[in-house]
Coordinates of N, CA, C and O in Angstrom, one line a residue:
X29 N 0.8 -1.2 0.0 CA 0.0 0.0 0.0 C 0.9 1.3 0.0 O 0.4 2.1 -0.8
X30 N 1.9 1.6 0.6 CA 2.9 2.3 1.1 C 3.7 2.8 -0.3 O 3.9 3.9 -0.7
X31 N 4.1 1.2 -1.0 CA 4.7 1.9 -1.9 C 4.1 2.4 -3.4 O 4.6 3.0 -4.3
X32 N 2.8 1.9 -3.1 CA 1.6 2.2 -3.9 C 1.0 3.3 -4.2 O 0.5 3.6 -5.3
X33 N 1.1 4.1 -3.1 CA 0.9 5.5 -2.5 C 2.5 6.3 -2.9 O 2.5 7.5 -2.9
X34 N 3.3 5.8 -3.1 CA 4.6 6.5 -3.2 C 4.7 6.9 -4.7 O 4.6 8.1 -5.2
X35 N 4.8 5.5 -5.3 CA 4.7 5.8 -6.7 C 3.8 6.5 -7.5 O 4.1 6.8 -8.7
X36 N 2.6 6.8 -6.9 CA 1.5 7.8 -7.3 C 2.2 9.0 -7.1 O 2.4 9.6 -8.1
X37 N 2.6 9.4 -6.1 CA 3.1 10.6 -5.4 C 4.4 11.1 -6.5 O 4.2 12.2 -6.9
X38 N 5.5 10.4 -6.9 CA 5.9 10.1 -8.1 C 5.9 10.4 -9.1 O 6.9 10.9 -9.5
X39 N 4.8 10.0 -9.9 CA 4.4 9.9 -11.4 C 4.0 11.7 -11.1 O 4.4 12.6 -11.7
X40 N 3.2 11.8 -10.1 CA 2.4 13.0 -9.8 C 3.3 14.1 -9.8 O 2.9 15.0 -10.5
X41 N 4.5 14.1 -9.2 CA 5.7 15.1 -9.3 C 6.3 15.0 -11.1 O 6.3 15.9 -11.9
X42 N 6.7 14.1 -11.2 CA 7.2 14.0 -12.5 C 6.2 14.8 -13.4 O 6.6 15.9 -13.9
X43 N 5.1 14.4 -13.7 CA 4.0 15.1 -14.6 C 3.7 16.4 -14.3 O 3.4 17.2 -15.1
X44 N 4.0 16.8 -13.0 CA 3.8 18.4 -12.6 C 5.3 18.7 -13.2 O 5.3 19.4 -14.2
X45 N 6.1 18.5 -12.8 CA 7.7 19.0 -13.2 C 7.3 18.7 -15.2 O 7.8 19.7 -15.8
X46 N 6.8 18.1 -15.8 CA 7.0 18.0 -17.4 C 6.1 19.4 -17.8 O 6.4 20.3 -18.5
X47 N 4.7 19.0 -17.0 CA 3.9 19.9 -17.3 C 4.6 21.5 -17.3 O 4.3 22.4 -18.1
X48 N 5.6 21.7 -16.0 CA 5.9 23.2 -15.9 C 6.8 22.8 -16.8 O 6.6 23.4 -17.8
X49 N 7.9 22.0 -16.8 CA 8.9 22.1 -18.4 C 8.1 22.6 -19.7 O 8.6 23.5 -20.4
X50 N 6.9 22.1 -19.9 CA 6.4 22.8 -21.3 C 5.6 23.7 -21.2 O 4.9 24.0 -22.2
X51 N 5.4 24.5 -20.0 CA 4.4 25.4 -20.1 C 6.0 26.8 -20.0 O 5.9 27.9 -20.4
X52 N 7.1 26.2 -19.5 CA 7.9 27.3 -19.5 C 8.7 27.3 -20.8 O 9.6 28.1 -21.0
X53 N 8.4 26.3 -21.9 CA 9.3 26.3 -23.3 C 7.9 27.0 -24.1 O 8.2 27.5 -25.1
X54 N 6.7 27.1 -23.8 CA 6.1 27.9 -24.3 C 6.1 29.4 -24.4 O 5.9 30.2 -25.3
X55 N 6.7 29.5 -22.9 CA 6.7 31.0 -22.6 C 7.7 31.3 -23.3 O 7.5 32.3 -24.1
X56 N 9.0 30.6 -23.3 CA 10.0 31.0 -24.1 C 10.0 31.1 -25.4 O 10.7 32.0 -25.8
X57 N 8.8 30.2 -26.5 CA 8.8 30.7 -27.6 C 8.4 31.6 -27.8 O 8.8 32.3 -28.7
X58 N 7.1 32.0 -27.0 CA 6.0 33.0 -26.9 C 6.8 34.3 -27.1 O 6.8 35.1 -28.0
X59 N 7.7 34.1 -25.7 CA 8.6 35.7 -25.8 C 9.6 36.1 -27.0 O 9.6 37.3 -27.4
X60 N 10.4 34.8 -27.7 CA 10.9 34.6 -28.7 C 10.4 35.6 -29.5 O 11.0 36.6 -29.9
X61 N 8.8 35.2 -29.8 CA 8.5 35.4 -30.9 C 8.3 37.0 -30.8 O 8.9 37.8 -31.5
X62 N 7.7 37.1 -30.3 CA 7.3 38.5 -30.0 C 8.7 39.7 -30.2 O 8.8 40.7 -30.8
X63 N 9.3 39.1 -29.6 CA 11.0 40.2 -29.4 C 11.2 39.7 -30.7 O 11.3 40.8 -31.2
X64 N 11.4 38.6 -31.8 CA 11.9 38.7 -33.0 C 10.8 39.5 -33.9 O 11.2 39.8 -35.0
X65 N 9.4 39.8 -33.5 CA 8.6 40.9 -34.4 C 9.2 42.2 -34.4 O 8.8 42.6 -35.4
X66 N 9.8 43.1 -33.8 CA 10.2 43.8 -33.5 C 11.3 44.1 -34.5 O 11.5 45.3 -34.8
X67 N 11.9 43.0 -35.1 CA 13.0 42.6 -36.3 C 12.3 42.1 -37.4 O 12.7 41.2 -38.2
X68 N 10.7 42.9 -37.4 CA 10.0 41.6 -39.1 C 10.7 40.7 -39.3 O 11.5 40.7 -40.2
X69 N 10.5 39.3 -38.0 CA 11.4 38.5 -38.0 C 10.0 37.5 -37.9 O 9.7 37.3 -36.8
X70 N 9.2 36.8 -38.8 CA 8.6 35.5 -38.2 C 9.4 34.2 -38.3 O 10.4 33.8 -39.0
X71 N 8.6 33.6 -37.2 CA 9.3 31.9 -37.6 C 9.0 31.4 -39.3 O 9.8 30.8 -40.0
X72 N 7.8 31.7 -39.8 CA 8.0 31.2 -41.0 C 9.4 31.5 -41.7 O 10.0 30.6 -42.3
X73 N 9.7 32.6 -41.6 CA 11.2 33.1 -42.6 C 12.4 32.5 -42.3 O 13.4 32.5 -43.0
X74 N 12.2 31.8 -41.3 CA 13.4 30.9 -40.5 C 13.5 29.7 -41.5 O 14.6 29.3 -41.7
X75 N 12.4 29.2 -42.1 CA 12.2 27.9 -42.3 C 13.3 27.2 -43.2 O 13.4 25.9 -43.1
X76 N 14.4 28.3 -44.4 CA 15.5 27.5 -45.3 C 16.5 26.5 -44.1 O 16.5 26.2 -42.9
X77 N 16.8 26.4 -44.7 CA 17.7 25.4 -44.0 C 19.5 25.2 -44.3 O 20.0 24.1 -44.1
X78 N 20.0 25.9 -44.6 CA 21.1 26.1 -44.9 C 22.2 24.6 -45.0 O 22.2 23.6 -44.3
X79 N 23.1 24.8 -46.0 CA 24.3 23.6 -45.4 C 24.5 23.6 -43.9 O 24.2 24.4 -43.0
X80 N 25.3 22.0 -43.9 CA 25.8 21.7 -42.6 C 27.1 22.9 -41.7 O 27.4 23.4 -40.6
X81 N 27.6 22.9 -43.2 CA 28.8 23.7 -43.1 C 28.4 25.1 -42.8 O 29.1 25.7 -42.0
X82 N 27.2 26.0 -43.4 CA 27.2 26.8 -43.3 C 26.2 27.1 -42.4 O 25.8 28.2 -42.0
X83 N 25.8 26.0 -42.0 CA 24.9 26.4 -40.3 C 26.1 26.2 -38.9 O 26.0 26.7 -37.8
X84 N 27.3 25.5 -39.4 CA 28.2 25.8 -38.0 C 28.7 27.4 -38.1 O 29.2 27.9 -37.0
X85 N 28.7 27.8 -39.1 CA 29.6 29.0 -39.4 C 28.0 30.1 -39.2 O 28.2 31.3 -38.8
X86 N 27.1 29.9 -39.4 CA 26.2 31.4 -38.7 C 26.5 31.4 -37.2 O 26.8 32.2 -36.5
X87 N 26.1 29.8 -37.1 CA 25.8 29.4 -35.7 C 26.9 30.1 -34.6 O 26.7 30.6 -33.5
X88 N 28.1 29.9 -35.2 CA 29.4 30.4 -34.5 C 29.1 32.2 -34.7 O 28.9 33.0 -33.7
X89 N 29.0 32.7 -35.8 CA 28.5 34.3 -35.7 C 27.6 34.5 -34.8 O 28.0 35.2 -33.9
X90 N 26.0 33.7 -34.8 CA 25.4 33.9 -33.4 C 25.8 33.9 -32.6 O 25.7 35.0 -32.0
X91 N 26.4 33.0 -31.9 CA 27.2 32.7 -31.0 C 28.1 33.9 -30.0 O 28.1 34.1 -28.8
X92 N 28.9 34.6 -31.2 CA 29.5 35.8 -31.2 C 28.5 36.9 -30.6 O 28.8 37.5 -29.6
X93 N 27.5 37.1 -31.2 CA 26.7 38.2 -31.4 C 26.1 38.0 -29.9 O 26.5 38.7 -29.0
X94 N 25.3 37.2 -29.7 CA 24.7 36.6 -28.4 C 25.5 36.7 -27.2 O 25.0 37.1 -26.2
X95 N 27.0 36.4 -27.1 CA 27.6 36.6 -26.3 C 28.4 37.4 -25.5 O 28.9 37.4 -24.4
X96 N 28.5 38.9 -27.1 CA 29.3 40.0 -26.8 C 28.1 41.1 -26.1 O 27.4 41.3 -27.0
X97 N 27.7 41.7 -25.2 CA 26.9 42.6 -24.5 C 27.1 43.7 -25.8 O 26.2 44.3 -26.4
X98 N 28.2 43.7 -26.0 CA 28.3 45.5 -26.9 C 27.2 45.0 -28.0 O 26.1 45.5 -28.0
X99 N 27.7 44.0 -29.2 CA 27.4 43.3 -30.1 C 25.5 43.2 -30.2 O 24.7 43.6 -31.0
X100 N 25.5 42.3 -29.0 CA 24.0 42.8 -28.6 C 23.1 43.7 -28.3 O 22.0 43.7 -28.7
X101 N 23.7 44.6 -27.5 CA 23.0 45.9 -26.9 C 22.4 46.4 -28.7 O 21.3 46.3 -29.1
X102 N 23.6 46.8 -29.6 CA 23.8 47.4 -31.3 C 22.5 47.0 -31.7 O 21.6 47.7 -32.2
X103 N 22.8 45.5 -31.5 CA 21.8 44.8 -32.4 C 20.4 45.4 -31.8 O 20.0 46.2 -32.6
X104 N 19.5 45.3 -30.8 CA 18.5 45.4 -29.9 C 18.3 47.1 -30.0 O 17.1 47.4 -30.0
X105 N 19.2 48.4 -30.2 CA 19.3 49.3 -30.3 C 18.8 49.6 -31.8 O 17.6 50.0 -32.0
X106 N 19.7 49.3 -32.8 CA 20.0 50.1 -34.3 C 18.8 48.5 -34.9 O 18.2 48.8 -35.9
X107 N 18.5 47.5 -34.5 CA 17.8 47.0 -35.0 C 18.7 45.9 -36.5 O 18.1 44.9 -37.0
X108 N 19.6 46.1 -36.8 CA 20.5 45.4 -37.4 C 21.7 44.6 -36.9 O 22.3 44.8 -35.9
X109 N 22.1 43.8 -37.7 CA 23.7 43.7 -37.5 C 24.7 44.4 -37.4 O 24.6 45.3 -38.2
X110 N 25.7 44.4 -36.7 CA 26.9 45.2 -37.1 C 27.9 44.5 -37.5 O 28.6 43.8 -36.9
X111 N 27.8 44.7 -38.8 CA 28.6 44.2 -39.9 C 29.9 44.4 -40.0 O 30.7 43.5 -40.4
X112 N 30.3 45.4 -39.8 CA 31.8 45.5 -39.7 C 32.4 44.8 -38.3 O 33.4 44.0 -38.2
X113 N 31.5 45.5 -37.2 CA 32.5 44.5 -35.9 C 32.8 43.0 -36.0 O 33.7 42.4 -35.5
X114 N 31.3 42.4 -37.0 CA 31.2 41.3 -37.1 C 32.3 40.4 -37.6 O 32.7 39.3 -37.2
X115 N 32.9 41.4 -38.9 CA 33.6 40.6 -40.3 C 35.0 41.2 -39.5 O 36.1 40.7 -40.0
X116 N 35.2 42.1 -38.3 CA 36.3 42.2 -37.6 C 36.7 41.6 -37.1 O 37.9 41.3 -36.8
X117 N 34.9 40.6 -36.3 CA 36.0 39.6 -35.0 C 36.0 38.5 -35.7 O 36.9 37.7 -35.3
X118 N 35.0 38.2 -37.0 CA 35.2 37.0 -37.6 C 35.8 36.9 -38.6 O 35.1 37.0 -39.5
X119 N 37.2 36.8 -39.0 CA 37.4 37.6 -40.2 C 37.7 35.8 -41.5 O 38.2 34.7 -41.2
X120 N 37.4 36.2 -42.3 CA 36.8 34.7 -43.3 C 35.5 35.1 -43.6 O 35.2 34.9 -44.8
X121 N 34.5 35.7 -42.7 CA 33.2 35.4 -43.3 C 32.4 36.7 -44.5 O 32.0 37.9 -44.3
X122 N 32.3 36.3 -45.1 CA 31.9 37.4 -46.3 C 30.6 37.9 -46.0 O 29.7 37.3 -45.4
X123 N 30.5 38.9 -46.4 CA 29.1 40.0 -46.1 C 28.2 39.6 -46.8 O 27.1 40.0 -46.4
X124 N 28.2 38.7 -48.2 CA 27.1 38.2 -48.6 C 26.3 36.8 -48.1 O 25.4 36.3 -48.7
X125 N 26.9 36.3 -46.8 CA 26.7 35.4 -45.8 C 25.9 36.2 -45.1 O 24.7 36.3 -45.1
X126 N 26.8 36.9 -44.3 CA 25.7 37.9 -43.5 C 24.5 38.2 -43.7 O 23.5 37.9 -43.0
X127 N 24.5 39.1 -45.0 CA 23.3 39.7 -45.6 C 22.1 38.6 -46.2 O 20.9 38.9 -46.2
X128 N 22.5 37.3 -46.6 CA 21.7 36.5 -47.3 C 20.9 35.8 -45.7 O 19.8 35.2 -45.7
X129 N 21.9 36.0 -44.3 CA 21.2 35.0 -43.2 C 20.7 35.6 -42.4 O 20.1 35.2 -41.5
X130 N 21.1 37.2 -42.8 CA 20.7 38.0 -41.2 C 19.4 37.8 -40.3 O 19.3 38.2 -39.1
X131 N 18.6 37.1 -40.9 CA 17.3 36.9 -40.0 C 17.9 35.6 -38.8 O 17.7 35.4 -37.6
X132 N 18.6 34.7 -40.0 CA 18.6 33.7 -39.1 C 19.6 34.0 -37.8 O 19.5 33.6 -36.7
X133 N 20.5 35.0 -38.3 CA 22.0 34.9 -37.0 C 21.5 36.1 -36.0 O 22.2 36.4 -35.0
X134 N 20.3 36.9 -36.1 CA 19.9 37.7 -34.9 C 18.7 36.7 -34.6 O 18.8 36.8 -33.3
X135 N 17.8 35.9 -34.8 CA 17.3 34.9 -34.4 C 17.7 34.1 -33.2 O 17.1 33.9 -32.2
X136 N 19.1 33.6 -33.7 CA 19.9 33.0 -32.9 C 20.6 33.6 -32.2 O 20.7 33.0 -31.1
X137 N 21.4 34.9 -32.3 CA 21.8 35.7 -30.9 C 20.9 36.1 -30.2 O 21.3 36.7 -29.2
X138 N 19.7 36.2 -30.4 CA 18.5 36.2 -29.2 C 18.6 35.3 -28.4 O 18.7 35.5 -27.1
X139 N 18.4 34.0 -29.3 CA 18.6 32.9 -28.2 C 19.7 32.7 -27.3 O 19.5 32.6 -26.1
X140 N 20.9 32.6 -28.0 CA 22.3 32.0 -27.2 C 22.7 33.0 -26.4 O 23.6 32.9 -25.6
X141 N 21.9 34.7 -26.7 CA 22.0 35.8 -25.4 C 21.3 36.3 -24.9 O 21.3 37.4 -24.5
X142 N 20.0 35.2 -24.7 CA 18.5 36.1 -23.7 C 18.2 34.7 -22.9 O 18.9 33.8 -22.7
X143 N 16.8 35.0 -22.5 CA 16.9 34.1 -21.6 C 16.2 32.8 -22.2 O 15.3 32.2 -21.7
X144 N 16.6 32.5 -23.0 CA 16.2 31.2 -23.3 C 16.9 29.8 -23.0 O 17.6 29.4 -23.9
X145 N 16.8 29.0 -21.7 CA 17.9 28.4 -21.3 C 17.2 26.6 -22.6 O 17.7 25.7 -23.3
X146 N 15.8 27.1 -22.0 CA 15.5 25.5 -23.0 C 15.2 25.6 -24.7 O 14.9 24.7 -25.4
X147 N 15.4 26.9 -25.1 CA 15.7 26.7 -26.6 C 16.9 26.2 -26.8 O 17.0 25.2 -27.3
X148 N 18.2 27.1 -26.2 CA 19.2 26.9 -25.9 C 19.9 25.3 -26.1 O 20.7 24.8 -26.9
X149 N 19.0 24.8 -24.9 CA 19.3 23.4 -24.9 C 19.3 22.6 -26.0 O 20.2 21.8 -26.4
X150 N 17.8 23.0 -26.7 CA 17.0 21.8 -27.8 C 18.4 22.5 -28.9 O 18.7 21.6 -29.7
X151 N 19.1 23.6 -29.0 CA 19.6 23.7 -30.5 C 20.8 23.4 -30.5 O 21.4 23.5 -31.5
X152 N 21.7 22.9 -28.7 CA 22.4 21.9 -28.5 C 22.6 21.1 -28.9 O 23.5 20.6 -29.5
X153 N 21.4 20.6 -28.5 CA 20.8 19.2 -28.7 C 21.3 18.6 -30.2 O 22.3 18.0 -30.5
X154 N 20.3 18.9 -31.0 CA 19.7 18.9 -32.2 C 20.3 19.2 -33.3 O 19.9 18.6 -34.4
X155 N 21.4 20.2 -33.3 CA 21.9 21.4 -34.4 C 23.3 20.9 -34.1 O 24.0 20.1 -34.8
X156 N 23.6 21.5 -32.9 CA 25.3 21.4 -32.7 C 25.9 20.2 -32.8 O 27.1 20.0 -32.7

């Protein structure tokens, strides 16, 4: 009976813990989304899919952009990339990369520099 009662008790925490896991990956897209409107940025526009090669190489520009405060602040401020700091700290990557992905690499320095800890995760996961 004891442990019958336990394992209920159990299942019941786990399901409440999944439940707030997906009601807080909602919030995160939710907010996502909203802060990338701000950038006539929808998820539909996301949807190309780029090479392998040339999704580690945004992904690493995101990366950059998301992680530098200055880089970001620019972005969230002037509403664009900064192109030149970019092609300064990254130097290899051509401006017609930039310009052809820009939705996707401020998409993604949102993510890898706001608070998105379980997008974050899933494009760990999944991508990297």
């Amino acid at each position: 009976m004891l442990l019958k009662r336990v394992t209920k008790e159990v299942k019941n925490l786990f399901q409440s813990k999944r439940s707030n896991t997906s009601v807080q990956r909602q919030e995160e897209i939710l907010h996502l989304k909203r802060r990338l409107e701000e950038f006539d940025i929808q998820f539909s526009n996301l949807v190309y899919r780029p090479s392998d090669v040339e999704t580690q190489t945004l992904l690493e520009i995101s990366k950059t952009v998301g992680q530098n405060n200055d880089l970001l602040n620019q972005l969230s401020l002037e509403r664009e990339l900064a192109v030149q700091q970019l092609l300064a700290n990254r130097i290899g990557i051509s401006l017609k990369i930039l310009e052809e992905h820009h939705k996707f690499i401020i998409s993604m320095a949102h993510i890898f520099g706001g608070p998105y800890p379980y997008l974050r995760e899933y494009i760990r996961s999944s991508i990297i």
